[in-house]
Coordinates of C-alpha atoms in Angstrom, one line a residue:
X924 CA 34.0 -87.8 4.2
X925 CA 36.4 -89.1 7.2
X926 CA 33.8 -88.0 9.6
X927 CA 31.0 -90.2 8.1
X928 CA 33.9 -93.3 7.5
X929 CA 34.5 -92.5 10.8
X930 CA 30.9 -93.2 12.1
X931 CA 31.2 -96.3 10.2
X932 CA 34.2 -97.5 11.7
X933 CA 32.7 -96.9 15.2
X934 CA 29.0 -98.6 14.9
X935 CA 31.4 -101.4 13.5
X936 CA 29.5 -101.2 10.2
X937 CA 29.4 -104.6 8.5
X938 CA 28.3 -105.0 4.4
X939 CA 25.8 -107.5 3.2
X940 CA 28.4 -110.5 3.4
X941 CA 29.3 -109.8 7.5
X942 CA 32.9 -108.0 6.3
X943 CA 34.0 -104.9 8.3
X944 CA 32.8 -101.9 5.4
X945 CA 36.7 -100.9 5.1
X946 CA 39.4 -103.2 4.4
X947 CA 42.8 -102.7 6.9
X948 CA 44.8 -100.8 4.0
X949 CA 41.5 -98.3 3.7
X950 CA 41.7 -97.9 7.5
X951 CA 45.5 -96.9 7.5
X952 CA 44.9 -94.4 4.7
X953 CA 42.2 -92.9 6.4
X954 CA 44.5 -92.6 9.6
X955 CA 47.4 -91.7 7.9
X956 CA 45.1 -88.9 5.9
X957 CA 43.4 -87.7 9.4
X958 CA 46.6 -87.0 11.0
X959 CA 48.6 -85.3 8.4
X960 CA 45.6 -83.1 7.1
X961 CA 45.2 -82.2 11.1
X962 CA 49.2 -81.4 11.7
X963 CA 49.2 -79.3 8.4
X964 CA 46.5 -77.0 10.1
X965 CA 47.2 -77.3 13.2
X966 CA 47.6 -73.6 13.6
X967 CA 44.7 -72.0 11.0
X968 CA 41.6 -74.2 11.4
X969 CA 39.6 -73.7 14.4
X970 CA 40.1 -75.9 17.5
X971 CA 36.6 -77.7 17.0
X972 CA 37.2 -78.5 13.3
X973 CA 40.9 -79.9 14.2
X974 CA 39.4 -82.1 17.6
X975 CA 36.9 -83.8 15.1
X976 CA 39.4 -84.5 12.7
X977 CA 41.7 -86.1 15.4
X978 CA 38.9 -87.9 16.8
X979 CA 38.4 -89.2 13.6
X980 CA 41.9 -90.2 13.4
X981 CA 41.7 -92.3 17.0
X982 CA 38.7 -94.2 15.6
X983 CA 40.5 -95.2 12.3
X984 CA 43.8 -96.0 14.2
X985 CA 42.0 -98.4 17.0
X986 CA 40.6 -99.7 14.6
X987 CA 43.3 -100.5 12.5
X988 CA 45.5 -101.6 15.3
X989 CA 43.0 -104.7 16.6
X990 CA 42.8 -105.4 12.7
X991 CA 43.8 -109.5 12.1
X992 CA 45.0 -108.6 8.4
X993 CA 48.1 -110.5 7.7
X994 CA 48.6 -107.8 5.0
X995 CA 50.0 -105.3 8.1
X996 CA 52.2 -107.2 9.6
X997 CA 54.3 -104.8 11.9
X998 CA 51.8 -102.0 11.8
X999 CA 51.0 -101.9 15.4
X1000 CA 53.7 -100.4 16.6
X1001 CA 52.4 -97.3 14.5
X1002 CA 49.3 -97.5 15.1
X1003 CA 50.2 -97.2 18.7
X1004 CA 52.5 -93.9 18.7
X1005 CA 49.4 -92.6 16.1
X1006 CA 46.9 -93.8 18.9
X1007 CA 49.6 -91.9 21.6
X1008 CA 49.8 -88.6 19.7
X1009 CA 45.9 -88.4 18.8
X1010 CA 45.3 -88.5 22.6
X1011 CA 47.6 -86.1 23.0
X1012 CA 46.5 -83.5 21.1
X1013 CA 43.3 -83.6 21.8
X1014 CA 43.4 -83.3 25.3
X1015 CA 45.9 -79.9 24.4
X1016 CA 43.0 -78.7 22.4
X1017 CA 40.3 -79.4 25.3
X1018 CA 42.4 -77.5 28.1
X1019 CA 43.2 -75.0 25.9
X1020 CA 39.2 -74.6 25.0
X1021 CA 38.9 -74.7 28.8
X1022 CA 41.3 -72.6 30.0
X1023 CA 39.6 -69.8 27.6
X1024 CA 35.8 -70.4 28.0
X1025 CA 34.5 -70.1 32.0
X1026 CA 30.6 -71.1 31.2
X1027 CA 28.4 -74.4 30.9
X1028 CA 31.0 -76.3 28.8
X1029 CA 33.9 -75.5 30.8
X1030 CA 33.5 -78.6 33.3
X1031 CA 32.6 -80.7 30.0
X1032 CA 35.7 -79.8 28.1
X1033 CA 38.0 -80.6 30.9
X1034 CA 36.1 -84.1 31.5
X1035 CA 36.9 -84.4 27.8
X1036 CA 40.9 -83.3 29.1
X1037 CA 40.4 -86.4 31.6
X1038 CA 39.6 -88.9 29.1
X1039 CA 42.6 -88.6 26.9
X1040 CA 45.4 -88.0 29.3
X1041 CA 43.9 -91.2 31.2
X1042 CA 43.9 -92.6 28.0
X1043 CA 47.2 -92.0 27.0
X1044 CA 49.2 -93.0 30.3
X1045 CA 47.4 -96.0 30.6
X1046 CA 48.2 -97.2 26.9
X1047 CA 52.1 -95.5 27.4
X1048 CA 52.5 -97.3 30.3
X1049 CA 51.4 -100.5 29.0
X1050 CA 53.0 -100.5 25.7
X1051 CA 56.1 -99.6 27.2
X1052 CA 56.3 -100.9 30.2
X1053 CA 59.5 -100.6 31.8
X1054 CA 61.6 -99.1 29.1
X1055 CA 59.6 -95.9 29.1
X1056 CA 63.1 -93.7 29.3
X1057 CA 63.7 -95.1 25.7
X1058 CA 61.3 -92.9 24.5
X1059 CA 61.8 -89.4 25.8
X1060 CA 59.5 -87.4 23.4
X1061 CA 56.8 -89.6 24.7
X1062 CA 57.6 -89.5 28.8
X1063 CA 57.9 -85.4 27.9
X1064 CA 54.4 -85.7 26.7
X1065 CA 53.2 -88.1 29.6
X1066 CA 54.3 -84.6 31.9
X1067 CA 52.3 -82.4 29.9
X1068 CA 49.2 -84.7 30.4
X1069 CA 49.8 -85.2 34.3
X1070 CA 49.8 -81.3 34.9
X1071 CA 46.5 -81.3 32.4
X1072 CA 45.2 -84.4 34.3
X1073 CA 45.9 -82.6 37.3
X1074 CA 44.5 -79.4 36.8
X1075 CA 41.5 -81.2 35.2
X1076 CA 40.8 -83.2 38.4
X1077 CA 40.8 -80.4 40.6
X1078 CA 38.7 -78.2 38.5
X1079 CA 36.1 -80.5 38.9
X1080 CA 36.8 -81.2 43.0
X1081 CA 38.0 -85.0 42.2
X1082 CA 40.7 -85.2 44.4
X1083 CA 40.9 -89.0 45.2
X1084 CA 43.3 -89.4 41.6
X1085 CA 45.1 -86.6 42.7
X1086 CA 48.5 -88.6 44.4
X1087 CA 48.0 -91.3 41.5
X1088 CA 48.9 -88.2 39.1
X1089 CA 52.0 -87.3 41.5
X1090 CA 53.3 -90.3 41.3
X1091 CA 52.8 -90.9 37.4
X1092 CA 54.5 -87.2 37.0
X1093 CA 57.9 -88.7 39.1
X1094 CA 58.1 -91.5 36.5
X1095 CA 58.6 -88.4 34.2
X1096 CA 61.8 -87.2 36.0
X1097 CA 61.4 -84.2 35.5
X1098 CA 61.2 -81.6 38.3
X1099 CA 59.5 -78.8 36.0
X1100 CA 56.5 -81.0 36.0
X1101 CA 56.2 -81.9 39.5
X1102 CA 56.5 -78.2 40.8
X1103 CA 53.9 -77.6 37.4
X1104 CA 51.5 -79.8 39.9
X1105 CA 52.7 -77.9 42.9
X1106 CA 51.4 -74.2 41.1
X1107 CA 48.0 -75.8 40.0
X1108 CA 47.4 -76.9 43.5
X1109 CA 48.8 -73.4 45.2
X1110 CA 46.1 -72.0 42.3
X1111 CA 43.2 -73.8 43.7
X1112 CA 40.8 -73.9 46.8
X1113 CA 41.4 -78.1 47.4
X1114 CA 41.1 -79.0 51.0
X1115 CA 44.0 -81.8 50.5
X1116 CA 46.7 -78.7 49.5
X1117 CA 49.0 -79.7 52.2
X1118 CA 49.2 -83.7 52.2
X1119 CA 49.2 -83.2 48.3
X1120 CA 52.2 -80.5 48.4
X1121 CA 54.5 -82.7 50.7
X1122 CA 54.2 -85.4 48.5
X1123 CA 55.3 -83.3 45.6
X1124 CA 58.3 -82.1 47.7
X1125 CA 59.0 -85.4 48.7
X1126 CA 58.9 -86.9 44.7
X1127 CA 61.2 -83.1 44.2
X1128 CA 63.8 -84.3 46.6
X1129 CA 63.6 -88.0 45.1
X1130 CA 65.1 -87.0 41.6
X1131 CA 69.1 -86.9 41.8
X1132 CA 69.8 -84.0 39.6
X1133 CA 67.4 -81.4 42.1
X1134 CA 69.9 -80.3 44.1
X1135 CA 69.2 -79.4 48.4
X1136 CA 69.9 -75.8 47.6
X1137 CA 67.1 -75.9 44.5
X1138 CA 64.4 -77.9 46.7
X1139 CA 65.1 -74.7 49.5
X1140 CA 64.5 -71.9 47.0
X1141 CA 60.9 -74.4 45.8
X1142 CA 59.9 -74.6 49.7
X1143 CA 60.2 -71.4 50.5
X1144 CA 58.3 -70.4 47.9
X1145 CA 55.4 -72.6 48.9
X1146 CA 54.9 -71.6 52.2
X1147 CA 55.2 -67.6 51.3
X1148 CA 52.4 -68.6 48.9
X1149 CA 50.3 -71.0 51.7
X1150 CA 50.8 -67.9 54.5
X1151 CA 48.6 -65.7 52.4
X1152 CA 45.6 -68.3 53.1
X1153 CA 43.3 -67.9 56.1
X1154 CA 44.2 -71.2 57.2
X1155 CA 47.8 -71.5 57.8
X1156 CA 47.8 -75.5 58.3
X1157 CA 49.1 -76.4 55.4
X1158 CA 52.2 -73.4 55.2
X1159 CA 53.0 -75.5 58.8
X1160 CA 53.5 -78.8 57.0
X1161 CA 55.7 -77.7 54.6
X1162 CA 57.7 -76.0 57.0
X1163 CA 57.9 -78.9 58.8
X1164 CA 59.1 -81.1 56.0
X1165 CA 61.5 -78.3 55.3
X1166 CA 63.4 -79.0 58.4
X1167 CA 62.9 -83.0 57.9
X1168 CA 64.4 -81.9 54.5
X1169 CA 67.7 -79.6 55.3
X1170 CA 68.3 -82.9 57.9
X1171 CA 68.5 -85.6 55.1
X1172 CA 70.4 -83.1 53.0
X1173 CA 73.2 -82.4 55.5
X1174 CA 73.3 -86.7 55.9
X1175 CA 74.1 -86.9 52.2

């Protein structure tokens, strides 16, 4: 039944009289309904059932949240972290379809991984705004979604996004989730590996509590894994930078 409401909601289905078929209160009990029945089996039903549930879910909440009734006064703020957490998992169950599957639908499912984590920062961000350390279960969710994004992107050889993502994963402050980007990158045949990885070390060496002696341990690393490539380029860059690094570190 919330699949068909659903289809309603979206063709913005209107009764004889011009009225929206479901009244704001119908739409938050659908939501509200969609998201609990999809969190309580989360980990039995299959991951297409629990995507078209949680689809279903986004469609009732958007609509709920441009609703005008004065009988919800208050309920956007919800609707938004409902909105927030719908895109979330979604995109987990897309990447995790992808990361399993390697045929016709793989490059499908991770466009589908594009659309919600795009979704999601863009609606975080503007929600939030500046005070986005006020919510940390939220910015700890942002990083999951850059490393998705990112590994989504270069699945598919966009690479243009690719420092946009870097620099949406530093908002995160989190070093996990920019060396995250750095492993995806090391994993993949992009032709922008080196620029990309020096502007990962540089957002690394940005963040106060990643210590000099932490960033070394990361850098070395990087170019052991680069020197195993037939084209050393980018291992030389990062070599490089570790110099320009261990210099700044002995002027702090």
């Amino acid at each position: 039944m919330k699949y068909v409401a659903a289809e309603f909601v979206t063709d913005n289905a209107r009764d004889e009289n011009g009225d929206a078929v479901f009244t704001a209160a119908e739409l938050r009990w659908f939501s509200t309904n969609a998201y609990n029945l999809g969190a309580v089996h989360c980990t039995t039903w299959a991951p297409g059932r629990l995507a078209a549930l949680f689809k279903s879910c986004l469609v009732f909440t958007q609509a709920l949240a441009s609703s005008k009734d004065d009988d919800l006064t208050g309920a956007a703020a919800d609707s938004t972290f409902t909105i927030l957490r719908c895109h979330f998992v979604l995109a987990s169950l897309y990447i995790s379809q992808a990361r399993i599957v390697n045929n016709e639908h793989t490059c499908s499912l991770y466009a589908d991984v594009e659309q919600h984590t795009a979704a999601f920062a863009e609606l975080f961000m503007s929600s939030c705004g500046a005070a986005v350390d006020k919510y940390p279960d939220l910015l700890q969710k942002q990083g999951i979604l850059c490393i998705f994004q990112f590994e989504a992107l270069l699945f598919r050889h966009f690479y243009e996004p690719l420092p946009g993502i870097i620099k949406q994963a530093r908002l995160c402050n989190d070093a996990n989730v920019l060396k995250a980007l750095g492993g995806c990158l090391l994993q993949s045949d992009a032709p922008v590996q080196g620029s990309l990885l020096k502007s990962i070390v540089n957002e690394i060496f940005t963040l106060e509590d990643f210590k000099s002696d932490r960033l070394a341990q990361y850098l070395r690393c990087i170019v052991q894994a680069l020197l195993t490539l037939a084209d050393d380029g980018a291992a030389r860059q990062i070599f490089d930078q570790a110099i320009e690094v261990a210099e700044e570190a002995k002027e702090v």
